[in-house]
PDB file of C-alpha atoms in Angstrom:
ATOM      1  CA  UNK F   1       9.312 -43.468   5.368  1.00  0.00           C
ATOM      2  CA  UNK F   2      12.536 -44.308   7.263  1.00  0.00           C
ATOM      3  CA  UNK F   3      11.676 -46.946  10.427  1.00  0.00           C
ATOM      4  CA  UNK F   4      14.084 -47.199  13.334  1.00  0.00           C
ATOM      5  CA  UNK F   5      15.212 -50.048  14.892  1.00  0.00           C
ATOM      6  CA  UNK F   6      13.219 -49.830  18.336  1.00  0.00           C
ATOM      7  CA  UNK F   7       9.875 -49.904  16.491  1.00  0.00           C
ATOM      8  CA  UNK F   8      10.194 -52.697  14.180  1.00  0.00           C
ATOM      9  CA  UNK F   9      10.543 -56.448  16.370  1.00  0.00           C
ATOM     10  CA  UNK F  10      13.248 -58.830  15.429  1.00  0.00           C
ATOM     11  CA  UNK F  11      12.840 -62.252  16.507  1.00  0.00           C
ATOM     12  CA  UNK F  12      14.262 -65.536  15.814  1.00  0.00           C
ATOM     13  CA  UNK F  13      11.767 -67.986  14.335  1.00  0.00           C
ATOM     14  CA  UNK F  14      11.126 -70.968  16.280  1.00  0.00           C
ATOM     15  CA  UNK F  15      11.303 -74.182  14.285  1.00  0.00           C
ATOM     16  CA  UNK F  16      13.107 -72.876  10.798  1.00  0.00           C
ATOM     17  CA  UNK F  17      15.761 -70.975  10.105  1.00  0.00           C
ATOM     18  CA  UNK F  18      15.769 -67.145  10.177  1.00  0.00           C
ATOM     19  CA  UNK F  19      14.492 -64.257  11.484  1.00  0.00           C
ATOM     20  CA  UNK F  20      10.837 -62.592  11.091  1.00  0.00           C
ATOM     21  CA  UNK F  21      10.133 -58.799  11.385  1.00  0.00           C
ATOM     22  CA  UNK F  22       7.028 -57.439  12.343  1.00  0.00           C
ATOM     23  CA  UNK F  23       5.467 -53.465  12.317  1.00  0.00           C
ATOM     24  CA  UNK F  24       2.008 -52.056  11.701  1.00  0.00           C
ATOM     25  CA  UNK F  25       0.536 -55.444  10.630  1.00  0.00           C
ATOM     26  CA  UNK F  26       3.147 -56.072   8.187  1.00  0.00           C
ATOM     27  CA  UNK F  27       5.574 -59.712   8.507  1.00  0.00           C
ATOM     28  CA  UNK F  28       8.912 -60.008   6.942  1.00  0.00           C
ATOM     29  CA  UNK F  29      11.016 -62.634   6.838  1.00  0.00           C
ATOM     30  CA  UNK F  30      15.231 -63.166   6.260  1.00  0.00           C
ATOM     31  CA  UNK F  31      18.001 -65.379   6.894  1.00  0.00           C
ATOM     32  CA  UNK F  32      19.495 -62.571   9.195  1.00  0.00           C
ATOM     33  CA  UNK F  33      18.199 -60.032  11.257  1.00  0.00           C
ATOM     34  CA  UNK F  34      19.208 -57.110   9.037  1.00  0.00           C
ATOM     35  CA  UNK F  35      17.457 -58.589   5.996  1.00  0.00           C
ATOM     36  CA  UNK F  36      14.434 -58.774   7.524  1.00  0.00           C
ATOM     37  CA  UNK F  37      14.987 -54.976   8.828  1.00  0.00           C
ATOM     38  CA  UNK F  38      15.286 -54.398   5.283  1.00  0.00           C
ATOM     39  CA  UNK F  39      12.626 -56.136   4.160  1.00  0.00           C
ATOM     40  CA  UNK F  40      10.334 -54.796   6.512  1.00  0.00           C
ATOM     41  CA  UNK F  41      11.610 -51.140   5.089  1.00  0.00           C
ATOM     42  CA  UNK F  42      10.743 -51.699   1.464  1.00  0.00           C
ATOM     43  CA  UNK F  43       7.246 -53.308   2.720  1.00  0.00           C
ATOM     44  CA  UNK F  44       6.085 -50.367   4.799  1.00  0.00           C
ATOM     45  CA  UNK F  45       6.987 -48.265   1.864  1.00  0.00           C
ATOM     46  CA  UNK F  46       4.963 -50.281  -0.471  1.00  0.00           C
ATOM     47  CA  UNK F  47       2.212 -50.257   1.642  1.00  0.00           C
ATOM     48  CA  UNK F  48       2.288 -45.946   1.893  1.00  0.00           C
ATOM     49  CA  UNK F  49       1.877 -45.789  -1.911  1.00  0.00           C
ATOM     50  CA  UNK F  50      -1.145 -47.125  -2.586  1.00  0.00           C
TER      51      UNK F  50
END
């Protein structure tokens, strides 16, 4: 399933460092925003297969 951008939220994490993705009750988490995208990606997939 391919995600865009404007349905995923990015955000800066308050108090650490890195950013935190969030879609369909899923959380990611990466040092920059695009590895969180990414992260988010492979978790929504995950989540399809079972």
């Amino acid at each position: 399933m391919k995600l865009s951008r404007r349905s995923v939220k990015v955000f800066k994490i308050r108090n650490r460092k890195g950013y935190a993705a969030v879609y369909a009750n899923n959380l990611t988490e990466g040092k920059h925003p695009d590895q969180a995208f990414a992260r988010m990606e492979k978790a929504v997939c995950r989540k399809g297969k079972k």
